[in-house]
């Protein structure tokens, strides 16, 4: 347990996030709730002569450190003042923790999931040179990660510039899988013979019909469509056909691209692939996570490396010219050599997209519940694995085109999507960068509306519980209607 004292209580959670970069899952409690805590952090901001001065003091496991951060005070714009105050206390807290622990982190003090969005916004507001300086000197981002963010922003720019104000992306979620992975925290269920899929699909169709009406009434235009999960290919070929036919009829098309997250090779058949291609899907994901049989067994994937190769060949034979494959760095028991073998097998298949994830320890996963039973690679090994993924992507001729981070990732690293030039997924960029409104359907899906003038994103989350979602379809539609009408 760590005690945290601050005179900026509105930013308690933000400061705690900085501490957790170094303390993982340690409990952080307000100082007033503890007495004489052995491990304590104090972050105090004071204003003096037009300057903000922040002093962060750390007493942690027998080590102590003090850091100060100073910047001109911001006044006038309430949102900008809040943003800068928060940034100041976070930077001071981060630097004190860094000194106390002796650990340097690749993304510095950044705790948000979208470093590329931050860089893009800083560039627009401060200019490219100042934005890079701030990332390096204010936020302590490493040269390697800064270069990665700069490259992604450059690759994304033409796609973001192609966006129109009236554009909307459509997401359709199938929260069911063939089995539950050890590390999974998604709100998904295992499909069994007892699963009432008909009830879910009927509700989903009503959700789609109501959402499509809102999109049309508000003058929106579909930019892309994404069928995700879970694993959409747990549906039968007949169920997939009916769902896609319904969605495309309701929306009048899928815009520039239709992506389907096939995901699990053991759910893919030639018939399902034909259905997807006939519907117009041009991009499909076939996700091994690892090409090592023992790892697949350990993490609960009910398929073999050979089934991955077979599913990939079937997708090629069905006419898919854009195939994504996911891998995860930091899986239990894996070494850097295991990652090399996985990437070597993927290079032989030569997909157009490669997504390199870093394992994130999510609270609701079985992995976190049984951490003592599953040895995880050290942070340095996970970092090596991520670098190997980047090298493999380069070997295949790919560029990084989107990135996001999650809490509790091994080594405080990132997830990166790589693609051959011209094979980038529009939906992934739009969704991760928060640049395009999204009309989302399905249990656990998140509808978003972007208010650019105010740099604001408003959301309507669908319930994760399937029964609750089914019962609230009409209520959710009204919330979405109000959200989109206010733009």
Coordinates of C-alpha atoms in Angstrom, one line a residue:
X1 CA 0.0 0.0 0.0
X2 CA 1.2 3.5 -0.9
X3 CA -0.1 6.7 0.7
X4 CA -0.7 9.7 -1.6
X5 CA -1.0 13.3 -0.4
X6 CA -1.8 16.1 -2.8
X7 CA -3.4 19.5 -2.8
X8 CA -4.8 18.8 -6.2
X9 CA -7.5 16.2 -5.3
X10 CA -9.2 16.4 -8.7
X11 CA -6.0 14.8 -10.1
X12 CA -5.6 12.1 -7.5
X13 CA -6.4 9.3 -10.0
X14 CA -4.1 10.8 -12.6
X15 CA -1.2 10.9 -10.1
X16 CA -2.0 7.4 -9.0
X17 CA -1.7 6.2 -12.6
X18 CA 1.8 7.7 -12.7
X19 CA 2.7 5.8 -9.6
X20 CA 1.3 2.5 -11.0
X21 CA 3.7 2.8 -14.0
X22 CA 6.3 1.7 -11.4
X23 CA 4.2 -0.1 -8.8
X24 CA 2.0 -2.2 -11.1
X25 CA -1.0 -3.3 -9.1
X26 CA 0.0 -1.7 -5.7
X27 CA -3.0 -0.2 -3.8
X28 CA -2.7 3.6 -3.6
X29 CA -4.8 5.4 -1.0
X30 CA -5.4 9.0 0.1
X31 CA -3.0 10.1 2.9
X32 CA -5.9 11.1 5.1
X33 CA -7.0 7.5 5.2
X34 CA -3.7 6.2 6.5
X35 CA -1.4 7.1 9.5
X36 CA 2.4 6.9 9.4
X37 CA 2.5 5.0 6.1
X38 CA 5.8 3.4 5.4
X39 CA 5.5 4.1 1.7
X40 CA 4.3 7.6 0.9
X41 CA 4.2 10.1 -2.0
X42 CA 3.4 13.8 -1.8
X43 CA 2.6 16.0 -4.8
X44 CA 2.0 19.7 -4.0
X45 CA 1.4 22.4 -6.6
X46 CA 1.8 26.1 -5.6
X47 CA 1.4 29.3 -7.6
X48 CA 3.9 32.0 -7.2
X49 CA 4.5 35.1 -9.3
X50 CA 2.8 33.7 -12.4
X51 CA 4.5 30.3 -12.1
X52 CA 3.3 26.9 -11.1
X53 CA 5.8 25.0 -8.9
X54 CA 5.2 21.4 -8.2
X55 CA 7.2 19.5 -5.6
X56 CA 6.9 15.7 -5.6
X57 CA 8.4 13.7 -2.7
X58 CA 8.7 9.9 -2.7
X59 CA 9.5 7.6 0.2
X60 CA 9.2 4.1 -1.1
X61 CA 10.6 0.8 0.2
X62 CA 13.5 2.5 1.9
X63 CA 14.4 4.8 -0.9
X64 CA 13.6 8.6 -1.1
X65 CA 13.6 11.1 -3.9
X66 CA 12.4 14.6 -4.6
X67 CA 11.5 16.2 -7.9
X68 CA 10.4 19.7 -8.8
X69 CA 8.7 20.9 -11.9
X70 CA 8.0 24.5 -12.9
X71 CA 6.1 26.1 -15.7
X72 CA 4.2 29.4 -16.4
X73 CA 0.7 29.4 -15.0
X74 CA -2.2 29.1 -17.4
X75 CA -5.3 31.3 -17.0
X76 CA -8.3 32.2 -19.1
X77 CA -9.3 28.9 -20.8
X78 CA -10.7 26.6 -18.1
X79 CA -10.2 23.4 -20.0
X80 CA -6.6 24.3 -20.9
X81 CA -5.8 25.3 -17.4
X82 CA -7.1 22.0 -16.1
X83 CA -5.1 20.1 -18.7
X84 CA -1.9 21.9 -17.9
X85 CA -2.3 21.6 -14.1
X86 CA -2.8 17.9 -14.5
X87 CA 0.2 17.6 -16.8
X88 CA 2.4 19.4 -14.3
X89 CA 1.6 17.3 -11.3
X90 CA 1.9 14.1 -13.3
X91 CA 5.4 15.0 -14.7
X92 CA 6.7 15.9 -11.2
X93 CA 5.3 12.6 -9.7
X94 CA 6.8 10.6 -12.6
X95 CA 10.2 12.1 -12.2
X96 CA 10.3 11.5 -8.5
X97 CA 9.2 7.9 -9.0
X98 CA 11.8 7.4 -11.7
X99 CA 14.6 8.7 -9.3
X100 CA 13.3 6.6 -6.4
X101 CA 13.1 3.4 -8.4
X102 CA 16.0 3.8 -10.8
X103 CA 13.7 2.7 -13.7
X104 CA 13.4 4.5 -17.0
X105 CA 10.2 3.9 -19.0
X106 CA 10.0 4.0 -22.8
X107 CA 6.9 6.2 -22.9
X108 CA 8.0 8.4 -20.0
X109 CA 5.2 10.0 -18.0
X110 CA 2.5 9.3 -20.6
X111 CA -0.3 7.2 -19.2
X112 CA -2.9 7.8 -21.9
X113 CA -3.8 5.1 -24.5
X114 CA -3.2 7.4 -27.6
X115 CA 0.4 8.9 -27.7
X116 CA 0.0 9.6 -31.4
X117 CA -3.1 11.7 -30.8
X118 CA -1.2 13.7 -28.3
X119 CA 1.7 14.3 -30.7
X120 CA -0.7 15.2 -33.5
X121 CA -2.6 17.7 -31.3
X122 CA 0.7 19.2 -30.0
X123 CA 1.9 19.6 -33.5
X124 CA -1.3 21.4 -34.6
X125 CA -1.1 23.7 -31.6
X126 CA 2.6 24.3 -31.0
X127 CA 4.3 23.4 -34.3
X128 CA 6.2 20.2 -35.2
X129 CA 9.5 21.2 -33.6
X130 CA 8.0 22.3 -30.3
X131 CA 5.8 19.2 -30.2
X132 CA 8.7 16.9 -30.6
X133 CA 10.6 18.9 -27.9
X134 CA 7.7 18.5 -25.5
X135 CA 7.4 14.8 -26.0
X136 CA 11.1 14.3 -25.4
X137 CA 11.9 16.9 -22.7
X138 CA 8.6 17.4 -20.9
X139 CA 7.1 13.9 -21.1
X140 CA 10.4 12.0 -21.1
X141 CA 9.5 9.8 -24.1
X142 CA 12.4 7.8 -25.4
X143 CA 13.9 8.5 -28.8
X144 CA 12.8 5.1 -30.0
X145 CA 9.2 5.6 -29.1
X146 CA 9.1 9.2 -30.2
X147 CA 10.4 8.1 -33.7
X148 CA 7.6 5.4 -33.7
X149 CA 4.9 7.9 -32.9
X150 CA 6.2 10.4 -35.5
X151 CA 6.2 7.7 -38.2
X152 CA 2.6 6.6 -37.3
X153 CA 1.4 10.2 -37.4
X154 CA 2.9 10.7 -40.9
X155 CA 1.4 7.5 -42.2
X156 CA -2.0 8.3 -40.8
X157 CA -2.1 11.8 -42.2
X158 CA -3.5 11.1 -45.7
X159 CA -6.2 8.8 -44.3
X160 CA -7.2 11.4 -41.7
X161 CA -7.3 14.1 -44.2
X162 CA -9.7 12.0 -46.4
X163 CA -12.3 12.2 -43.6
X164 CA -15.3 14.4 -44.0
X165 CA -17.3 15.9 -41.1
X166 CA -20.4 13.8 -41.9
X167 CA -18.5 10.5 -41.9
X168 CA -19.3 7.7 -39.5
X169 CA -17.8 4.3 -38.9
X170 CA -20.1 1.4 -38.1
X171 CA -19.1 -1.3 -35.6
X172 CA -21.0 -4.6 -35.1
X173 CA -20.0 -6.8 -32.2
X174 CA -20.3 -10.5 -31.7
X175 CA -19.4 -11.1 -28.0
X176 CA -18.9 -14.8 -28.3
X177 CA -15.9 -17.1 -28.7
X178 CA -15.1 -20.7 -29.2
X179 CA -13.2 -20.8 -25.9
X180 CA -11.9 -18.2 -23.4
X181 CA -8.3 -17.3 -23.5
X182 CA -6.3 -17.1 -20.3
X183 CA -5.5 -13.4 -20.6
X184 CA -8.9 -12.3 -21.9
X185 CA -10.9 -9.6 -20.1
X186 CA -13.4 -8.8 -22.8
X187 CA -17.1 -9.1 -22.1
X188 CA -17.5 -12.2 -24.3
X189 CA -19.1 -15.6 -23.7
X190 CA -18.2 -19.1 -25.0
X191 CA -20.7 -20.3 -27.5
X192 CA -22.1 -23.7 -26.6
X193 CA -25.1 -25.7 -27.8
X194 CA -27.1 -24.0 -25.1
X195 CA -26.4 -20.5 -26.3
X196 CA -29.5 -18.6 -27.5
X197 CA -27.8 -17.0 -30.5
X198 CA -31.1 -16.4 -32.2
X199 CA -32.2 -14.0 -29.5
X200 CA -28.9 -12.1 -29.6
X201 CA -29.0 -11.8 -33.4
X202 CA -32.6 -10.7 -33.4
X203 CA -31.7 -7.9 -30.9
X204 CA -28.6 -7.0 -32.9
X205 CA -30.7 -6.6 -36.0
X206 CA -33.1 -4.2 -34.3
X207 CA -30.1 -2.3 -32.9
X208 CA -28.6 -2.0 -36.4
X209 CA -32.0 -0.9 -37.9
X210 CA -32.4 1.8 -35.3
X211 CA -28.8 3.0 -35.6
X212 CA -28.9 3.1 -39.4
X213 CA -32.0 5.3 -39.2
X214 CA -30.2 7.7 -36.9
X215 CA -27.2 7.9 -39.2
X216 CA -29.5 8.6 -42.2
X217 CA -31.6 11.2 -40.3
X218 CA -28.6 13.1 -39.2
X219 CA -27.1 13.2 -42.7
X220 CA -24.1 10.9 -41.9
X221 CA -22.2 8.9 -44.5
X222 CA -20.7 5.4 -43.7
X223 CA -16.9 5.6 -44.1
X224 CA -16.1 2.0 -43.0
X225 CA -17.7 -1.0 -41.3
X226 CA -16.1 -3.5 -38.9
X227 CA -17.5 -6.8 -37.6
X228 CA -15.6 -7.6 -34.4
X229 CA -15.9 -9.5 -31.2
X230 CA -15.3 -11.8 -29.5
X231 CA -15.0 -13.9 -32.6
X232 CA -17.7 -13.2 -35.3
X233 CA -16.8 -16.5 -37.1
X234 CA -18.3 -18.5 -34.2
X235 CA -21.5 -17.7 -36.2
X236 CA -22.5 -20.3 -38.7
X237 CA -22.2 -19.4 -42.4
X238 CA -26.0 -18.9 -42.6
X239 CA -26.0 -16.6 -39.5
X240 CA -23.1 -14.5 -40.9
X241 CA -24.9 -14.2 -44.3
X242 CA -28.1 -13.0 -42.7
X243 CA -26.4 -10.5 -40.4
X244 CA -24.2 -9.0 -43.1
X245 CA -27.1 -8.8 -45.6
X246 CA -29.2 -7.1 -43.0
X247 CA -26.5 -4.6 -42.0
X248 CA -25.6 -3.7 -45.6
X249 CA -29.2 -3.3 -46.5
X250 CA -29.9 -1.1 -43.4
X251 CA -26.9 1.2 -44.0
X252 CA -26.9 1.0 -47.8
X253 CA -23.3 -0.2 -48.0
X254 CA -20.1 -0.4 -46.0
X255 CA -18.2 2.7 -47.3
X256 CA -14.6 2.2 -48.2
X257 CA -14.0 -1.0 -46.4
X258 CA -15.5 -4.0 -44.6
X259 CA -13.3 -5.7 -42.1
X260 CA -14.2 -9.0 -40.3
X261 CA -12.3 -10.1 -37.2
X262 CA -12.2 -13.9 -37.9
X263 CA -9.7 -14.2 -35.2
X264 CA -9.8 -17.9 -34.2
X265 CA -8.5 -20.2 -37.0
X266 CA -10.6 -23.1 -35.6
X267 CA -13.8 -21.1 -36.4
X268 CA -12.9 -20.5 -40.0
X269 CA -14.4 -22.5 -42.9
X270 CA -14.3 -22.2 -46.6
X271 CA -18.1 -21.6 -46.6
X272 CA -17.8 -18.7 -44.1
X273 CA -15.0 -17.1 -46.1
X274 CA -17.1 -17.3 -49.3
X275 CA -20.0 -15.6 -47.4
X276 CA -17.7 -12.8 -46.2
X277 CA -16.2 -12.2 -49.7
X278 CA -19.6 -12.2 -51.3
X279 CA -20.8 -9.5 -48.8
X280 CA -17.8 -7.4 -49.9
X281 CA -15.4 -8.0 -47.0
X282 CA -11.9 -7.2 -48.2
X283 CA -9.9 -7.5 -45.0
X284 CA -10.0 -10.3 -42.5
X285 CA -8.0 -11.1 -39.3
X286 CA -6.6 -14.5 -38.6
X287 CA -4.9 -14.3 -35.3
X288 CA -2.4 -16.9 -34.1
X289 CA -1.1 -14.9 -31.0
X290 CA 1.7 -17.5 -31.0
X291 CA 2.8 -20.2 -33.4
X292 CA 4.0 -22.4 -30.6
X293 CA 1.8 -25.3 -29.8
X294 CA 2.5 -25.5 -26.1
X295 CA 1.8 -21.8 -25.7
X296 CA -1.5 -22.1 -27.5
X297 CA -2.5 -24.9 -25.2
X298 CA -1.5 -23.0 -22.1
X299 CA -3.4 -19.8 -22.9
X300 CA -6.6 -21.7 -23.9
X301 CA -6.5 -21.3 -27.7
X302 CA -8.3 -24.4 -29.1
X303 CA -6.3 -24.5 -32.3
X304 CA -2.9 -25.6 -33.5
X305 CA -0.2 -23.9 -35.6
X306 CA -1.1 -26.0 -38.6
X307 CA -4.7 -24.9 -38.3
X308 CA -3.5 -21.3 -38.5
X309 CA -1.6 -22.0 -41.7
X310 CA -4.6 -23.8 -43.2
X311 CA -7.0 -21.0 -42.3
X312 CA -4.6 -18.5 -43.9
X313 CA -4.4 -20.5 -47.1
X314 CA -8.2 -20.8 -47.2
X315 CA -8.5 -17.0 -46.9
X316 CA -6.1 -16.5 -49.7
X317 CA -7.9 -19.0 -51.9
X318 CA -11.2 -17.2 -51.1
X319 CA -9.7 -14.1 -52.6
X320 CA -8.7 -12.0 -49.6
X321 CA -5.9 -9.7 -50.5
X322 CA -5.6 -8.0 -47.1
X323 CA -5.1 -10.4 -44.2
X324 CA -4.1 -9.3 -40.7
X325 CA -2.3 -11.6 -38.1
X326 CA -2.0 -10.7 -34.4
X327 CA 0.8 -11.8 -32.1
X328 CA 1.3 -11.1 -28.4
X329 CA 4.6 -10.3 -26.8
X330 CA 5.0 -11.5 -23.2
X331 CA 2.8 -14.6 -23.1
X332 CA 3.3 -16.9 -20.2
X333 CA 6.4 -19.1 -20.5
X334 CA 7.6 -17.6 -23.8
X335 CA 11.1 -16.5 -24.6
X336 CA 12.5 -14.2 -27.2
X337 CA 13.4 -17.3 -29.3
X338 CA 9.7 -18.4 -29.1
X339 CA 8.8 -15.0 -30.5
X340 CA 11.4 -15.3 -33.3
X341 CA 9.9 -18.7 -34.3
X342 CA 6.4 -17.3 -34.3
X343 CA 7.4 -14.3 -36.5
X344 CA 9.4 -16.5 -38.8
X345 CA 6.3 -18.6 -39.5
X346 CA 4.3 -15.5 -40.1
X347 CA 6.9 -14.2 -42.5
X348 CA 6.5 -17.4 -44.6
X349 CA 2.8 -16.7 -44.9
X350 CA 3.4 -13.0 -45.8
X351 CA 0.2 -11.3 -44.6
X352 CA -0.5 -7.6 -45.5
X353 CA -1.0 -6.6 -41.8
X354 CA 0.7 -7.6 -38.6
X355 CA -0.4 -6.4 -35.2
X356 CA 2.1 -6.8 -32.4
X357 CA 0.4 -6.7 -29.0
X358 CA 2.0 -6.5 -25.6
X359 CA 0.4 -8.7 -22.9
X360 CA -1.7 -6.6 -20.6
X361 CA -2.7 -8.0 -17.1
X362 CA -6.4 -7.3 -16.9
X363 CA -8.1 -7.6 -13.6
X364 CA -11.0 -9.8 -14.8
X365 CA -8.8 -12.3 -16.6
X366 CA -8.0 -15.8 -15.4
X367 CA -4.3 -15.0 -15.8
X368 CA -4.4 -12.3 -13.1
X369 CA -6.3 -14.6 -10.8
X370 CA -3.6 -17.3 -11.1
X371 CA -0.4 -15.3 -11.7
X372 CA 1.6 -17.6 -9.4
X373 CA 0.9 -20.5 -11.8
X374 CA 2.0 -18.7 -15.0
X375 CA 5.6 -17.4 -15.2
X376 CA 5.7 -14.3 -17.3
X377 CA 8.7 -13.0 -19.3
X378 CA 10.6 -10.1 -17.7
X379 CA 9.8 -6.6 -19.0
X380 CA 13.2 -6.5 -20.8
X381 CA 12.2 -9.7 -22.6
X382 CA 8.8 -8.3 -23.6
X383 CA 10.6 -5.2 -25.0
X384 CA 12.9 -7.4 -27.1
X385 CA 9.8 -9.3 -28.4
X386 CA 8.2 -6.0 -29.4
X387 CA 11.4 -5.0 -31.3
X388 CA 11.5 -8.4 -33.0
X389 CA 7.9 -7.8 -34.1
X390 CA 8.8 -4.4 -35.6
X391 CA 11.8 -5.9 -37.4
X392 CA 9.6 -8.7 -38.8
X393 CA 7.1 -6.1 -40.1
X394 CA 9.9 -4.2 -41.8
X395 CA 11.1 -7.4 -43.4
X396 CA 7.6 -7.9 -44.8
X397 CA 7.6 -4.3 -46.2
X398 CA 5.2 -2.9 -43.7
X399 CA 4.9 0.5 -41.9
X400 CA 3.4 1.1 -38.4
X401 CA 0.1 2.8 -38.9
X402 CA -1.8 2.8 -35.6
X403 CA -0.9 2.3 -32.0
X404 CA -2.5 2.2 -28.6
X405 CA -1.5 1.5 -25.0
X406 CA -3.3 -0.2 -22.1
X407 CA -2.8 -0.2 -18.4
X408 CA -0.7 -3.0 -16.8
X409 CA 1.2 -3.8 -20.0
X410 CA 4.5 -5.7 -19.7
X411 CA 7.3 -3.1 -19.7
X412 CA 4.8 -0.2 -20.1
X413 CA 5.0 -0.8 -23.9
X414 CA 2.3 -0.6 -26.6
X415 CA 0.3 -2.4 -29.3
X416 CA 1.2 -1.5 -32.9
X417 CA -0.5 -2.3 -36.1
X418 CA 1.7 -2.6 -39.2
X419 CA 0.5 -2.7 -42.8
X420 CA 1.8 -2.7 -46.3
X421 CA 1.4 0.8 -47.9
X422 CA -2.2 1.1 -49.0
X423 CA -3.4 -1.8 -46.8
X424 CA -4.0 0.2 -43.7
X425 CA -7.4 -0.4 -41.9
X426 CA -9.3 2.9 -41.9
X427 CA -11.5 1.8 -39.0
X428 CA -8.5 1.1 -36.8
X429 CA -7.1 4.6 -37.4
X430 CA -10.5 6.3 -36.9
X431 CA -11.3 4.5 -33.8
X432 CA -7.9 4.6 -32.1
X433 CA -7.3 8.3 -32.9
X434 CA -10.9 9.4 -31.9
X435 CA -11.3 11.3 -35.1
X436 CA -14.5 9.9 -36.4
X437 CA -17.9 9.2 -34.9
X438 CA -18.8 5.6 -34.5
X439 CA -22.2 4.0 -34.5
X440 CA -21.7 0.8 -32.5
X441 CA -24.0 -2.3 -32.2
X442 CA -23.9 -5.3 -29.9
X443 CA -23.4 -6.0 -26.3
X444 CA -20.4 -4.1 -24.9
X445 CA -20.0 -1.9 -28.0
X446 CA -19.3 1.8 -27.6
X447 CA -21.0 4.4 -29.7
X448 CA -19.0 7.7 -30.0
X449 CA -19.7 11.2 -31.3
X450 CA -16.8 13.5 -32.0
X451 CA -17.2 17.2 -31.3
X452 CA -14.1 18.6 -33.0
X453 CA -14.6 22.3 -32.2
X454 CA -14.5 21.5 -28.5
X455 CA -12.0 18.6 -28.7
X456 CA -14.7 16.5 -27.0
X457 CA -15.8 12.9 -27.4
X458 CA -19.2 11.8 -26.0
X459 CA -20.1 8.1 -25.6
X460 CA -23.0 5.8 -25.2
X461 CA -21.9 2.4 -24.0
X462 CA -24.0 -0.7 -24.6
X463 CA -24.4 -3.0 -21.6
X464 CA -21.9 -5.8 -21.5
X465 CA -24.4 -8.3 -20.1
X466 CA -26.2 -9.8 -23.0
X467 CA -29.6 -10.0 -21.4
X468 CA -29.5 -6.4 -20.2
X469 CA -28.4 -5.3 -23.7
X470 CA -31.3 -7.1 -25.3
X471 CA -33.8 -5.5 -22.9
X472 CA -32.4 -2.0 -23.5
X473 CA -32.2 -1.8 -27.3
X474 CA -34.8 0.9 -27.7
X475 CA -33.6 3.0 -24.7
X476 CA -30.0 2.9 -26.1
X477 CA -31.3 4.0 -29.5
X478 CA -32.8 7.1 -27.9
X479 CA -29.6 7.9 -26.1
X480 CA -27.7 7.6 -29.5
X481 CA -30.3 9.8 -31.2
X482 CA -29.8 12.5 -28.6
X483 CA -26.0 12.2 -28.9
X484 CA -26.0 12.5 -32.7
X485 CA -28.6 15.2 -32.8
X486 CA -26.5 17.4 -30.5
X487 CA -23.6 17.5 -32.9

